[in-house]
Coordinates of C-alpha atoms in Angstrom, one line a residue:
X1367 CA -7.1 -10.4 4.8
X1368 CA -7.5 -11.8 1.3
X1369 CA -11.8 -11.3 1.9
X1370 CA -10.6 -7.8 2.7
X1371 CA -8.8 -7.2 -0.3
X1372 CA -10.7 -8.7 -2.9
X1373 CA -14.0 -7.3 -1.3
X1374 CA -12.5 -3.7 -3.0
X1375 CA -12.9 -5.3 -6.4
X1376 CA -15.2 -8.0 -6.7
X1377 CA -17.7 -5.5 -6.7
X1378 CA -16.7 -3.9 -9.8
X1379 CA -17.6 -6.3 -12.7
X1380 CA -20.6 -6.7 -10.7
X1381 CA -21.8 -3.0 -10.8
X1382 CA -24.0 -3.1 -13.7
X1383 CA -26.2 -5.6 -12.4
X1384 CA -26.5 -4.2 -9.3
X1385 CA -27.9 -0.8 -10.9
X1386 CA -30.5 -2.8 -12.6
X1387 CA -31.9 -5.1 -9.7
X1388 CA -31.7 -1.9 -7.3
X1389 CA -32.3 0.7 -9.3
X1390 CA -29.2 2.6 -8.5
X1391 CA -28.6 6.4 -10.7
X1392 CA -25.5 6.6 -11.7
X1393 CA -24.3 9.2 -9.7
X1394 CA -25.9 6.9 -6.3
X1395 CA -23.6 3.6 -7.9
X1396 CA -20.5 4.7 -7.3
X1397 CA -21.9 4.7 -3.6
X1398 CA -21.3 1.4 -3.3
X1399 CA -17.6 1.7 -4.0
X1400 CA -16.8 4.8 -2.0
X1401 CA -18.8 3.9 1.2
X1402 CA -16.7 1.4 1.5
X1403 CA -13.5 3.0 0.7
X1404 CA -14.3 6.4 2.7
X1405 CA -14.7 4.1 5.8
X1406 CA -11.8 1.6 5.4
X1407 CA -9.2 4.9 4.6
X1408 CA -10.3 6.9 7.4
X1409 CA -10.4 4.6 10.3
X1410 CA -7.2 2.2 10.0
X1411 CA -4.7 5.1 11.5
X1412 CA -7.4 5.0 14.6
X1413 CA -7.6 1.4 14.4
X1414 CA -4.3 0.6 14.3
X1415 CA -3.5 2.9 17.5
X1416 CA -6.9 1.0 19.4
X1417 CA -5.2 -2.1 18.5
X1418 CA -2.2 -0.9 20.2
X1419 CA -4.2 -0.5 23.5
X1420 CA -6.4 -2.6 23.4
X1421 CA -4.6 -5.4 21.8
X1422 CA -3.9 -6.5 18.4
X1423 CA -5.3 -9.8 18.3
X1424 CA -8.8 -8.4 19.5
X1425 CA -8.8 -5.9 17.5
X1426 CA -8.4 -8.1 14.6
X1427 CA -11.4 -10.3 16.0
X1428 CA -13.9 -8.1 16.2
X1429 CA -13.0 -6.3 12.9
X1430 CA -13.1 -9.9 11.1
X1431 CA -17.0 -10.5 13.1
X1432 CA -18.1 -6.5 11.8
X1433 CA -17.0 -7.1 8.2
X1434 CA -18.6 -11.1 8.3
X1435 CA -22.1 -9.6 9.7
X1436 CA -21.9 -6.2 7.4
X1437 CA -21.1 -8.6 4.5
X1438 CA -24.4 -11.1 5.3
X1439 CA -26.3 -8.0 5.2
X1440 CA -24.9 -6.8 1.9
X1441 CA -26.2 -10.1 0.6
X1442 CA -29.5 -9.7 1.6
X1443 CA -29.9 -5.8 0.8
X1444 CA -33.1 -5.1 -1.3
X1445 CA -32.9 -1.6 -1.4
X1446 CA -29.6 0.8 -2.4
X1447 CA -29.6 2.6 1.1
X1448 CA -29.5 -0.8 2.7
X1449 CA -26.7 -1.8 0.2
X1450 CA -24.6 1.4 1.2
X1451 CA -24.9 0.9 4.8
X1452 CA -23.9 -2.7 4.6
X1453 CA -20.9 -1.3 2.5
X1454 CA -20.2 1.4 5.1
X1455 CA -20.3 -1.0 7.7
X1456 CA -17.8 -3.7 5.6
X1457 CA -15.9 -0.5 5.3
X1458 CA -15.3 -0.3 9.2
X1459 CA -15.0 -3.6 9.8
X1460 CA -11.7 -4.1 7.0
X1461 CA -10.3 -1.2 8.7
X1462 CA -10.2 -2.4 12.1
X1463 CA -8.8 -6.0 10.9
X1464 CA -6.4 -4.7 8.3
X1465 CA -4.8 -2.1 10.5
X1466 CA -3.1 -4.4 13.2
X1467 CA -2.8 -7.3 10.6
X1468 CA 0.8 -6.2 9.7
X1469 CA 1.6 -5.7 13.0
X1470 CA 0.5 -9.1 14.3
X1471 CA 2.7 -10.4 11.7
X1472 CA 5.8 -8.1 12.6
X1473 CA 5.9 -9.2 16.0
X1474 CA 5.1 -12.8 15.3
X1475 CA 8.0 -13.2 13.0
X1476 CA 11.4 -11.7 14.5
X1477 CA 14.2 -13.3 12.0
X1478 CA 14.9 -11.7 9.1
X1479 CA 14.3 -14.8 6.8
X1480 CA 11.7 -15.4 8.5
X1481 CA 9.5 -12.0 8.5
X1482 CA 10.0 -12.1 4.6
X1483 CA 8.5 -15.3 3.7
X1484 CA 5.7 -14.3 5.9
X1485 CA 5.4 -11.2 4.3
X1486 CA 5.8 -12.2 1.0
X1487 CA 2.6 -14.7 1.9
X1488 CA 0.9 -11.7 3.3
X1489 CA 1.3 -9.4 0.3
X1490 CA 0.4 -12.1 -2.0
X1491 CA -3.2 -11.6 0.0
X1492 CA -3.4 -7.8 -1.0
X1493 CA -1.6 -8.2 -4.7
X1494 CA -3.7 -10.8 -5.6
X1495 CA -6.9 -10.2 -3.9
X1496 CA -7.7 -7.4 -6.4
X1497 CA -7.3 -9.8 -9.3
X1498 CA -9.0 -12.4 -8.2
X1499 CA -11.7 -10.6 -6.6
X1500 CA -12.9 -9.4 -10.8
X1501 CA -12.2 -13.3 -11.6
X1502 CA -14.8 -14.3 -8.9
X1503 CA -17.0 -11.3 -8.6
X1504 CA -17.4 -12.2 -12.8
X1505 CA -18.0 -15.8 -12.2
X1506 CA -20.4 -15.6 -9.2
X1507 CA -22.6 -12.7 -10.8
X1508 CA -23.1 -14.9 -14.3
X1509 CA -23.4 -18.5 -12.1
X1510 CA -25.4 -17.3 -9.1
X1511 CA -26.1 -13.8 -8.8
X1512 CA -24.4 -10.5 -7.5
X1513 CA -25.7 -10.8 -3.6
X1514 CA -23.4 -14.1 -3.5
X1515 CA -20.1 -11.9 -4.1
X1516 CA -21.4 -10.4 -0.4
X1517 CA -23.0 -13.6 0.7
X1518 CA -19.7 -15.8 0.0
X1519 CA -17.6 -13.9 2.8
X1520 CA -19.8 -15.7 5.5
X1521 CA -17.8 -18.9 5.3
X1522 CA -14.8 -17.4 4.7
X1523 CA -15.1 -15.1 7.5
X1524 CA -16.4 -17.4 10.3
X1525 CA -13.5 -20.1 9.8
X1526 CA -11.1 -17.2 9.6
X1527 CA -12.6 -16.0 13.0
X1528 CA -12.7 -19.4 14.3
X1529 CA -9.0 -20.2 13.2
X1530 CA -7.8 -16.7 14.4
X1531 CA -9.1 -17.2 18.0
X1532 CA -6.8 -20.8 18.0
X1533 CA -3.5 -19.7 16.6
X1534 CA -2.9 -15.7 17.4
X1535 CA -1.2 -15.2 20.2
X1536 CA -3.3 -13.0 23.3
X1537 CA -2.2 -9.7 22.9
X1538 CA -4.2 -7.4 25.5
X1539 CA -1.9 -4.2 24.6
X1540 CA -1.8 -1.7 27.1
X1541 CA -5.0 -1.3 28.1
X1542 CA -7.5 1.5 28.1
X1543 CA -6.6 2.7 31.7
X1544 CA -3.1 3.5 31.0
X1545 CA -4.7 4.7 27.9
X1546 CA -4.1 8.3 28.9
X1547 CA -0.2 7.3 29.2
X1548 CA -0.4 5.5 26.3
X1549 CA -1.1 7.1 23.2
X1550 CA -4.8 7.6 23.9
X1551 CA -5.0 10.9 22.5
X1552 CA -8.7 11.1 21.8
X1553 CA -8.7 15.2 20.4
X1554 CA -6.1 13.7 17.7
X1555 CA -8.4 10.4 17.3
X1556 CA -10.7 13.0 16.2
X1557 CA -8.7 15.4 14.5
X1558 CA -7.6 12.7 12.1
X1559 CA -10.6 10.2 11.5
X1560 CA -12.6 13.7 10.7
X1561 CA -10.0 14.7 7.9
X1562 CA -9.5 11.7 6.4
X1563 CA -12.8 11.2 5.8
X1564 CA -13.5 14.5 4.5
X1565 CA -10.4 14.3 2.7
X1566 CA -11.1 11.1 0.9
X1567 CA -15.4 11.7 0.4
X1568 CA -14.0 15.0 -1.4
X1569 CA -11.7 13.4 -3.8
X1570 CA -14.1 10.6 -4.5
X1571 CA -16.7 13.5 -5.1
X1572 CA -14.6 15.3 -7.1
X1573 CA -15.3 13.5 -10.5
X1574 CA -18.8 15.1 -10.1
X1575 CA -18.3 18.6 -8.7
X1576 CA -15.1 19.4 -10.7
X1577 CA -11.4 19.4 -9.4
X1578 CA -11.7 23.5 -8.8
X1579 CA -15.5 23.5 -8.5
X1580 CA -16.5 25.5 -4.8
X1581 CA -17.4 22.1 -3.2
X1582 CA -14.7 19.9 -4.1
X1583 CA -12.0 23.6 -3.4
X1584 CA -14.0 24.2 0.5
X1585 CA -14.5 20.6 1.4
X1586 CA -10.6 20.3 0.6
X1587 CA -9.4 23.0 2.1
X1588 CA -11.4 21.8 5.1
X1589 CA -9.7 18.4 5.0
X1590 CA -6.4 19.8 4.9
X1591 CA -6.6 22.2 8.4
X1592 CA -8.2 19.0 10.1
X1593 CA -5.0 17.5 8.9
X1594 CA -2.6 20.0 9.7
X1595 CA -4.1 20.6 13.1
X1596 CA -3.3 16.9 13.8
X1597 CA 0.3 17.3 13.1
X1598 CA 0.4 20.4 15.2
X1599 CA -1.5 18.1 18.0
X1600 CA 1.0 15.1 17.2
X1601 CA 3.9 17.4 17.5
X1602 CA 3.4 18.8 21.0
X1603 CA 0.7 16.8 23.2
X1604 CA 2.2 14.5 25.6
X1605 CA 0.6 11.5 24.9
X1606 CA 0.5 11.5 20.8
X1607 CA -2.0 9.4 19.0
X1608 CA 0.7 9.0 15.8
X1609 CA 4.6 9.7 17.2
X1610 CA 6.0 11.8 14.5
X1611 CA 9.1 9.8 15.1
X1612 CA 7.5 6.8 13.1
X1613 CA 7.8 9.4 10.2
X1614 CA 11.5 10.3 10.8
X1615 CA 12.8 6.7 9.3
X1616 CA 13.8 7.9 5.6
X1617 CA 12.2 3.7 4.8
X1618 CA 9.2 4.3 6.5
X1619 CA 8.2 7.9 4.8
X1620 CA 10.0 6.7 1.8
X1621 CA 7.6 3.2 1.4
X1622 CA 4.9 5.3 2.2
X1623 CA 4.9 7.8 -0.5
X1624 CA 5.8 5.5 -3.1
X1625 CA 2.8 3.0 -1.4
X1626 CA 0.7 5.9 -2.1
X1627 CA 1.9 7.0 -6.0
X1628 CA 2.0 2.8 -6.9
X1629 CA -1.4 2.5 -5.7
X1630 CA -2.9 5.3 -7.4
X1631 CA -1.1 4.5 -10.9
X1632 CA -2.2 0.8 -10.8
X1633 CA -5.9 1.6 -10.3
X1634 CA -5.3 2.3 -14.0
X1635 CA -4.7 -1.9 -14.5
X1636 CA -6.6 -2.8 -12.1
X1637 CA -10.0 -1.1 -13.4
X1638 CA -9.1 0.5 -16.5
X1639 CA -8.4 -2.6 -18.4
X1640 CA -11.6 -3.9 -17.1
X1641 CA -13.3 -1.1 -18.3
X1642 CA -11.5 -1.5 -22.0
X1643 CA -12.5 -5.2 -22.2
X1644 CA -16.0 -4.8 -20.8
X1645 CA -17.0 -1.2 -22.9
X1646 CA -14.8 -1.8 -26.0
X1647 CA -14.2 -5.4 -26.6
X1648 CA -17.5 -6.4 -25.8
X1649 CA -16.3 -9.1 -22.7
X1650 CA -19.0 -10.1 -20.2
X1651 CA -18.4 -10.6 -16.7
X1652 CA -16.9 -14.0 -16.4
X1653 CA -15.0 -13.4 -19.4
X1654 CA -13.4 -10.2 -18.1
X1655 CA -12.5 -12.1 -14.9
X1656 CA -10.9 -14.7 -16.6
X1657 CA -8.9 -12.9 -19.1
X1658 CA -7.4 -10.7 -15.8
X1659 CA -6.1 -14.4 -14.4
X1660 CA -2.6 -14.6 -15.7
X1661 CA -2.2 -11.6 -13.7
X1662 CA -3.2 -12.7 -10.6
X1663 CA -1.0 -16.1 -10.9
X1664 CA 1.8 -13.9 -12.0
X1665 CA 1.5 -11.7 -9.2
X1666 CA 1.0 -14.6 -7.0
X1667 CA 3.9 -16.6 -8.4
X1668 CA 6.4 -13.8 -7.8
X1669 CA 5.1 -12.7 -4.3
X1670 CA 4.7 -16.4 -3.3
X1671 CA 8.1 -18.2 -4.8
X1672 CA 10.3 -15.5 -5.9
X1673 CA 10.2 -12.3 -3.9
X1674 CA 11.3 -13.5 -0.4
X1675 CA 14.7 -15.5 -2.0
X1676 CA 15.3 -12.1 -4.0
X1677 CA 14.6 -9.5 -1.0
X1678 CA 17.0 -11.7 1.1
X1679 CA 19.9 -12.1 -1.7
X1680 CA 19.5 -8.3 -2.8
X1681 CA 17.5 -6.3 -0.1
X1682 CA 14.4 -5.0 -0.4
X1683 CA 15.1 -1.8 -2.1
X1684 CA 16.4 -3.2 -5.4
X1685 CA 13.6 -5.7 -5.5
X1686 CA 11.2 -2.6 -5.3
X1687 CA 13.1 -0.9 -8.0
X1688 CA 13.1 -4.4 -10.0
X1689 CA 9.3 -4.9 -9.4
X1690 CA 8.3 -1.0 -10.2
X1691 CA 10.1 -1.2 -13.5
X1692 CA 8.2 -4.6 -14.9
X1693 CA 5.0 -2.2 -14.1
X1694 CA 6.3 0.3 -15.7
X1695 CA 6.6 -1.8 -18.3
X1696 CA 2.7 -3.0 -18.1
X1697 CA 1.3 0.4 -17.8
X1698 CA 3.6 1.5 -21.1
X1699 CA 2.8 -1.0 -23.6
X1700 CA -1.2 -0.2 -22.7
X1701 CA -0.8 3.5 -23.9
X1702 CA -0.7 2.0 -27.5
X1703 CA -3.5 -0.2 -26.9
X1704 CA -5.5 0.0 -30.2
X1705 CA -9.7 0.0 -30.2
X1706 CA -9.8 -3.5 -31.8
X1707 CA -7.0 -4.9 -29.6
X1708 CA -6.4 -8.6 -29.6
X1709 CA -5.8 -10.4 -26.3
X1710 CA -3.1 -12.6 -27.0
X1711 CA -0.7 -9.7 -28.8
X1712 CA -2.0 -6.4 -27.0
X1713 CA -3.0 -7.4 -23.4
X1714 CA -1.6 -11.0 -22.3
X1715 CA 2.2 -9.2 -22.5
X1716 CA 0.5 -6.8 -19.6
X1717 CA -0.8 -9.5 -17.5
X1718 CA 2.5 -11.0 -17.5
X1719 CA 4.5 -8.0 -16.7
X1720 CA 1.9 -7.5 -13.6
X1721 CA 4.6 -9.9 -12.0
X1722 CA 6.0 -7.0 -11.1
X1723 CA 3.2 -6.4 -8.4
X1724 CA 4.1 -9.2 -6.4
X1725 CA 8.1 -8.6 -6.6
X1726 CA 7.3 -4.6 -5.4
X1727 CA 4.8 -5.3 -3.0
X1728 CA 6.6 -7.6 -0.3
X1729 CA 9.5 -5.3 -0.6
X1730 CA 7.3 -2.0 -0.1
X1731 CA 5.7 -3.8 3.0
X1732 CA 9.0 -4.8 4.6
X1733 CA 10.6 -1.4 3.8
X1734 CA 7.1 0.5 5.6
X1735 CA 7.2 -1.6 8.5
X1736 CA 11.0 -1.6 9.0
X1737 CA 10.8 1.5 11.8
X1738 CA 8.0 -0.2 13.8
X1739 CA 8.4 -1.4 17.5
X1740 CA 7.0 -3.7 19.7
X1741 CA 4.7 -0.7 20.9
X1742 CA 4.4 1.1 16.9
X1743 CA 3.6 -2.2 15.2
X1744 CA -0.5 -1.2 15.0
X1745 CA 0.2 2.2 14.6
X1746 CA 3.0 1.8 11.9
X1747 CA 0.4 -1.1 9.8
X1748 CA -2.7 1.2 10.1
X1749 CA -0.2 4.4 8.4
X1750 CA 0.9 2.1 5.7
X1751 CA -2.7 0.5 4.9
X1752 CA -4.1 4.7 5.1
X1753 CA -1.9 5.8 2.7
X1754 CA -2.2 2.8 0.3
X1755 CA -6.6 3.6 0.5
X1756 CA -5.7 7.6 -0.1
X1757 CA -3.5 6.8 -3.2
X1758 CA -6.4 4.1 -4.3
X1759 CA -9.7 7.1 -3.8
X1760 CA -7.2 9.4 -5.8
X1761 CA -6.1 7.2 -8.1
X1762 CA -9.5 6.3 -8.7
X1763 CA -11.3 10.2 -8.7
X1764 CA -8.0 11.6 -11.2
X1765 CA -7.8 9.1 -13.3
X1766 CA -11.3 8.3 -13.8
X1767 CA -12.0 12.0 -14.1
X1768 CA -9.7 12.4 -17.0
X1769 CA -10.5 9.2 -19.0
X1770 CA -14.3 10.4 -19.0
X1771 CA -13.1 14.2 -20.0
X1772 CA -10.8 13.0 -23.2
X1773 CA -13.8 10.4 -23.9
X1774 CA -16.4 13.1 -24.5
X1775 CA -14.1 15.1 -26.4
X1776 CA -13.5 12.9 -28.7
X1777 CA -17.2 12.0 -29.3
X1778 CA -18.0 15.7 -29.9
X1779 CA -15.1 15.4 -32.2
X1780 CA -16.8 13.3 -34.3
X1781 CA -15.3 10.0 -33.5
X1782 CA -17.0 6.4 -32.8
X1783 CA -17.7 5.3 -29.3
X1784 CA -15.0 2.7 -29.0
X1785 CA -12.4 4.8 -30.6
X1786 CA -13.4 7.3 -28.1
X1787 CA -13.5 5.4 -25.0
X1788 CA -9.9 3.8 -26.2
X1789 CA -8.4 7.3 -26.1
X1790 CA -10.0 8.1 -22.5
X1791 CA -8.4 4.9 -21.6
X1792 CA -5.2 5.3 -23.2
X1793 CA -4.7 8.6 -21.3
X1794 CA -5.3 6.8 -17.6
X1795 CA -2.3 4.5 -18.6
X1796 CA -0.3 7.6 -20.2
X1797 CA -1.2 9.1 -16.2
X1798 CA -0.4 5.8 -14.3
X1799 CA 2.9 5.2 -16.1
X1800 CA 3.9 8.6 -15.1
X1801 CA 3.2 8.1 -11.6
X1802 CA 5.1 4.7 -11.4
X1803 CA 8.1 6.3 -12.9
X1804 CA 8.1 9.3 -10.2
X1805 CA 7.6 6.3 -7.9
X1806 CA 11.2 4.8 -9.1
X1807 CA 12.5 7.9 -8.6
X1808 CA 11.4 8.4 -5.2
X1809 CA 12.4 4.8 -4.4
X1810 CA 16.5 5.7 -5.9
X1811 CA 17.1 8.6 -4.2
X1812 CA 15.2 8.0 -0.8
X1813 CA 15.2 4.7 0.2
X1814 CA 18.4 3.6 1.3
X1815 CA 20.5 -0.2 -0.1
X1816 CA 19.8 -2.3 2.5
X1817 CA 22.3 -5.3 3.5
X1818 CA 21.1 -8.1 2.5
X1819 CA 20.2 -11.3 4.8
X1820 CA 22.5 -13.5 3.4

């Protein structure tokens, strides 16, 4: 699961060198980021429900041997269609592992205690992964070269699958003959898996056609009937592919959306401060990567040795709150960041408030996966891994999109390129902190205090 997550990032500081060995355009670069992300969003609901039926722990096998093969092929692409395919194909395979690994974990770990300290160790995989994925991905690009960020998942991935087959338990779910008794609704299958990936290809598109260009406004409005005619299918066929009940607990939807609105506003950290240090400060790769470490000890720290005591003492609901208020805290003191920022006095404070991340994250999980059953657990891990890849594509197309706009404004203004490019910045963080606050908000007034464990 940490490969998974920090195969999102690790490409990023790599991206430049990639367009020159390949001879990417612009416009086909970002390809290599959204093939991946269109097919990881838009197949862990379906994934999640197959691993249901099929069983949990299979499921989680083969998606672990797709995403180890698609990654060898990565490493060895020499053309930029080859590269997007691989991606694509990383893309399914995360999708299929990801979605049943929460639930794996749910029904391994019954006791309260318990299921928090293993949560807390499986969120440190996703709140770290990013972070540490731009340390390596920085590291093995100026050592080696950028086919080993790809090529290093081999390893990684065969002693995962090898370790996996030892210590999960056989979970043969249902099975695909009582599939039709089951949840194996294959017209909502469809219905969904078609409008999440148009859904998610037209806000990743969007940066280039225009939020109310004809494309981006018809593909949308596309996305959303597919969408809505899955709800209709969920709420009267007999054998539903997603319950609607799973959306009736006020924790589950609650985690959900705020999954969705955290995720979107910390793209802003996650890539945005890249971005400034790379384009402004004049970092290289490895560089970058390093300076971004304090964060990803700090959010492993918290998510590691802290959060699991607090979530049992307090309840996971004031932890969130606790852990979306240091962020909001990050994400403020960067909308002053000046052009000729120094590390130690404008950006180490914000690596150290990224704690937050690995306080919120356990708690969000917990809180998500809190209405799942024996029979939901797939189902309910694939829902909260969909929304957390929706709020990343938007995150990534709005805030992206309205960096670039207030960028080129000010250079037909008149002013210098890193002045310019600070302000484009400066507005993502202005966006992000805005969307962690309505976060908090949505966090007080619809999740409920839970009693603590202790």
């Amino acid at each position: 699961m940490l490969t998974i997550t920090l195969d999102g990032s690790i490409v990023t500081v790599a991206m430049p060198t990639i367009q020159r060995d390949l001879g990417f355009t612009p416009a086909g670069l970002s390809w290599v980021v959204n093939a991946y992300l269109i097919a990881f969003g838009s197949l862990l609901l379906l994934a999640g429900r197959l691993g249901d039926l099929l069983g949990r722990t299979r499921m989680f096998l083969a998606g672990t041997a797709v995403f180890t093969l698609a990654s060898l092929l990565a490493g060895a692409a020499t053309t930029p269609a080859l590269l997007i395919a691989a991606r694509f194909l990383q893309g399914v395979g995360s999708a299929m592992a990801a979605a049943v690994g929460l639930g794996i974990l749910i029904t391994l770990f019954g006791e309260p205690r318990e299921r928090a300290r293993a949560i807390a160790v499986f969120s440190f995989t996703g709140a770290a992964g990013a972070s540490v994925g731009q340390v390596l991905g920085g590291i093995l690009t100026d050592a080696l070269s950028w086919h080993w960020i790809f090529l290093i998942n081999l390893p990684i991935g065969t002693v995962a699958f090898l370790v996996a087959r030892r210590v999960l338990p056989v979970d043969r779910g249902v099975g695909l003959a009582a599939g039709a008794g089951a949840g194996a609704d294959v017209a909502g299958a469809a219905l969904v898996t078609a409008g999440l990936m148009l859904g998610i290809y037209t806000v990743v598109k969007a940066e280039e056609y225009g939020w109310v260009s004809t494309p981006t406004l018809g593909l949308g409005a596309v996305s959303l009937a597919l969408l809505g005619a899955f709800v209709v299918r969920q709420a009267t066929a007999r054998t539903p592919l997603m319950p609607l009940r799973v959306l009736r607990s006020r924790s589950v939807a609650g985690a959900n959306l705020v999954q969705a609105l955290m995720v979107a506003a910390l793209f802003s950290f996650q890539v945005v401060v890249a971005l400034h240090l790379q384009n402004v400060l004049g970092y290289g790769a490895a560089e970058t990567g390093l300076a971004m470490l304090p964060a990803a000890v700090m959010i492993g720290g918290t998510s590691l040795g802290v959060s699991a005591r607090l979530i049992s003492r307090f309840g996971e609901r004031a932890v969130l709150l606790a852990g979306i208020a240091l962020l909001i805290g990050a994400l403020g003191f960067l909308t002053r960041v000046p052009a000729d920022a120094r590390y130690v006095t404008d950006l180490l404070p914000v690596m150290l408030l990224a704690a937050g991340f690995g306080l919120a994250t356990p708690a969000l999980t917990a809180l998500g996966m809190s209405g799942a059953g024996e029979d939901d657990a797939g189902l309910a891990s694939g829902l909260f891994n969909t929304t957390q890849q929706i709020g990343m594509a938007v995150g990534v197309a709005v805030l992206t999109t309205l960096a670039a706009a207030r960028t080129d404004r000010m250079l037909g203004q008149g002013h210098g390129r890193a002045e310019a490019l600070t302000a484009g910045y400066r507005l993502a963080f202005t966006v992000g902190t805005g969307l962690l606050v309505t976060a908090f908000g949505v966090a007080l007034l619809v999740l409920r205090p839970a009693r603590t464990h202790s």
